[in-house]
Amino acid sequence: MSHFGGPGGGRTRVGTKVFLNVYDLAPANEYLYPIGLGLHHSGVEIMGTEYSFASGAGVFDGPPKVAPGARFREQIDMGSYDGGQAELNRALDDLKSNGFGPDDYNLIRKNCNSFANALCWKLMRKQIPGHVNRLADLGVCCSCLLPKQFLEEAPVGDPNRASGSSSNDREAEKKKIQAFSGSGARLGSSDTATTSNDSSSWSWAGGRKSPEDDLTDRREKARKAALARLEQNQVEQKQQQ
């Protein structure tokens, strides 16, 4: 095989390199990650392009190590597969037609990490490290307690769809991107948390939010509350073991 530079996720003399890019979806990962848990997003980087999976978009691609609403944590070398773009395209087409379509997403049972695992298995017969999706695997036992709409919404979506989305979709995407922005406040202090762009999430009319923004905020609060409950349940289960 020709040599195209392995470090960037390209082809080498021994095959095409595959990397797993892992992201944090919640600040609580700083405490969960050391014990093998955490809320993670992931994408598979091959030949300089990252492939992932989300609700509405299905399988999509984008630049490596960039995920709106998530913070990059680590890159894992998954090895190499014998082939190039043609073999990758066949694997992607097969996954799109068999379980990873735009309407197949489920936060617990079939998420971005499930797709990353399926793609790595199809190309190399290797599975991704267990800690990447362990919290979702454990969450299967309590998935019936979570709202159906919550389970079908991906924390990280396809950034390529932003240009054709509605104004409400773009506003929701902005709030996802701001998930890790702001200085925050220390525990026990009286300081209030601030974001880098408060004006983007507020529509002022006599000092009050518009009904659309208020509805979006309520949905966002419900999503965060469900995530917090899921994290707490898994931490308690881990402590009881």
PDB file of N, CA and C in Angstrom, residues 10 12 26 38 47 61 70-71 75 83 107-108 112 147 184 192 208 217 221 227 234:
ATOM      1  N   GLY A  10      -4.643   8.710   8.302  1.00  0.00           N
ATOM      2  CA  GLY A  10      -4.630   8.324   6.906  1.00  0.00           C
ATOM      3  C   GLY A  10      -4.120   6.921   6.702  1.00  0.00           C
ATOM      4  N   THR A  12      -1.494   3.901   5.734  1.00  0.00           N
ATOM      5  CA  THR A  12      -0.090   3.579   5.937  1.00  0.00           C
ATOM      6  C   THR A  12       0.222   2.312   5.152  1.00  0.00           C
ATOM      7  N   ALA A  26     -20.622  16.274  30.065  1.00  0.00           N
ATOM      8  CA  ALA A  26     -21.021  16.877  31.336  1.00  0.00           C
ATOM      9  C   ALA A  26     -19.792  17.118  32.197  1.00  0.00           C
ATOM     10  N   GLY A  38     -19.027   7.893  32.932  1.00  0.00           N
ATOM     11  CA  GLY A  38     -19.064   9.222  32.341  1.00  0.00           C
ATOM     12  C   GLY A  38     -20.073   9.309  31.213  1.00  0.00           C
ATOM     13  N   MET A  47      -8.749   8.850   7.990  1.00  0.00           N
ATOM     14  CA  MET A  47      -8.232   9.662   6.880  1.00  0.00           C
ATOM     15  C   MET A  47      -8.628  11.138   7.008  1.00  0.00           C
ATOM     16  N   ASP A  61     -20.563  13.154   8.881  1.00  0.00           N
ATOM     17  CA  ASP A  61     -19.117  13.332   9.013  1.00  0.00           C
ATOM     18  C   ASP A  61     -18.790  14.804   9.203  1.00  0.00           C
ATOM     19  N   ALA A  70     -19.913  19.632  23.193  1.00  0.00           N
ATOM     20  CA  ALA A  70     -19.095  18.649  23.909  1.00  0.00           C
ATOM     21  C   ALA A  70     -17.654  19.140  23.984  1.00  0.00           C
ATOM     22  N   ARG A  71     -16.901  18.583  24.928  1.00  0.00           N
ATOM     23  CA  ARG A  71     -15.509  18.964  25.114  1.00  0.00           C
ATOM     24  C   ARG A  71     -14.610  17.766  24.842  1.00  0.00           C
ATOM     25  N   GLN A  75      -8.008  10.870  22.441  1.00  0.00           N
ATOM     26  CA  GLN A  75      -8.016  10.134  21.187  1.00  0.00           C
ATOM     27  C   GLN A  75      -7.403   8.759  21.440  1.00  0.00           C
ATOM     28  N   GLY A  83      -7.530  -1.736   3.754  1.00  0.00           N
ATOM     29  CA  GLY A  83      -8.368  -1.111   2.732  1.00  0.00           C
ATOM     30  C   GLY A  83      -8.252   0.392   2.785  1.00  0.00           C
ATOM     31  N   LEU A 107     -30.808   7.364  22.946  1.00  0.00           N
ATOM     32  CA  LEU A 107     -29.733   7.813  23.826  1.00  0.00           C
ATOM     33  C   LEU A 107     -29.107   6.676  24.625  1.00  0.00           C
ATOM     34  N   ILE A 108     -29.911   5.672  24.975  1.00  0.00           N
ATOM     35  CA  ILE A 108     -29.428   4.564  25.798  1.00  0.00           C
ATOM     36  C   ILE A 108     -29.019   3.362  24.953  1.00  0.00           C
ATOM     37  N   CYS A 112     -24.330   7.499  19.641  1.00  0.00           N
ATOM     38  CA  CYS A 112     -23.116   7.733  18.858  1.00  0.00           C
ATOM     39  C   CYS A 112     -22.019   6.725  19.197  1.00  0.00           C
ATOM     40  N   PRO A 147     -38.270  10.130  29.647  1.00  0.00           N
ATOM     41  CA  PRO A 147     -39.219  10.493  28.589  1.00  0.00           C
ATOM     42  C   PRO A 147     -38.742  10.026  27.223  1.00  0.00           C
ATOM     43  N   GLY A 184     -18.382  30.041  35.653  1.00  0.00           N
ATOM     44  CA  GLY A 184     -18.962  29.232  36.718  1.00  0.00           C
ATOM     45  C   GLY A 184     -18.707  29.821  38.093  1.00  0.00           C
ATOM     46  N   THR A 192     -22.157  34.127  41.110  1.00  0.00           N
ATOM     47  CA  THR A 192     -23.080  33.509  40.189  1.00  0.00           C
ATOM     48  C   THR A 192     -22.360  33.167  38.913  1.00  0.00           C
ATOM     49  N   ARG A 208     -38.676  40.405  30.141  1.00  0.00           N
ATOM     50  CA  ARG A 208     -39.117  39.014  30.208  1.00  0.00           C
ATOM     51  C   ARG A 208     -38.740  38.301  28.919  1.00  0.00           C
ATOM     52  N   ASP A 217     -36.231  26.941  27.223  1.00  0.00           N
ATOM     53  CA  ASP A 217     -35.531  26.847  28.506  1.00  0.00           C
ATOM     54  C   ASP A 217     -36.087  25.710  29.359  1.00  0.00           C
ATOM     55  N   LYS A 221     -34.006  22.570  30.727  1.00  0.00           N
ATOM     56  CA  LYS A 221     -33.919  22.235  32.145  1.00  0.00           C
ATOM     57  C   LYS A 221     -34.350  20.797  32.401  1.00  0.00           C
ATOM     58  N   LEU A 227     -30.495  14.056  32.866  1.00  0.00           N
ATOM     59  CA  LEU A 227     -29.091  13.655  32.840  1.00  0.00           C
ATOM     60  C   LEU A 227     -28.514  13.573  34.252  1.00  0.00           C
ATOM     61  N   GLN A 234     -26.284   6.098  38.591  1.00  0.00           N
ATOM     62  CA  GLN A 234     -25.155   5.240  38.250  1.00  0.00           C
ATOM     63  C   GLN A 234     -24.027   5.356  39.272  1.00  0.00           C
TER      64      GLN A 234
END
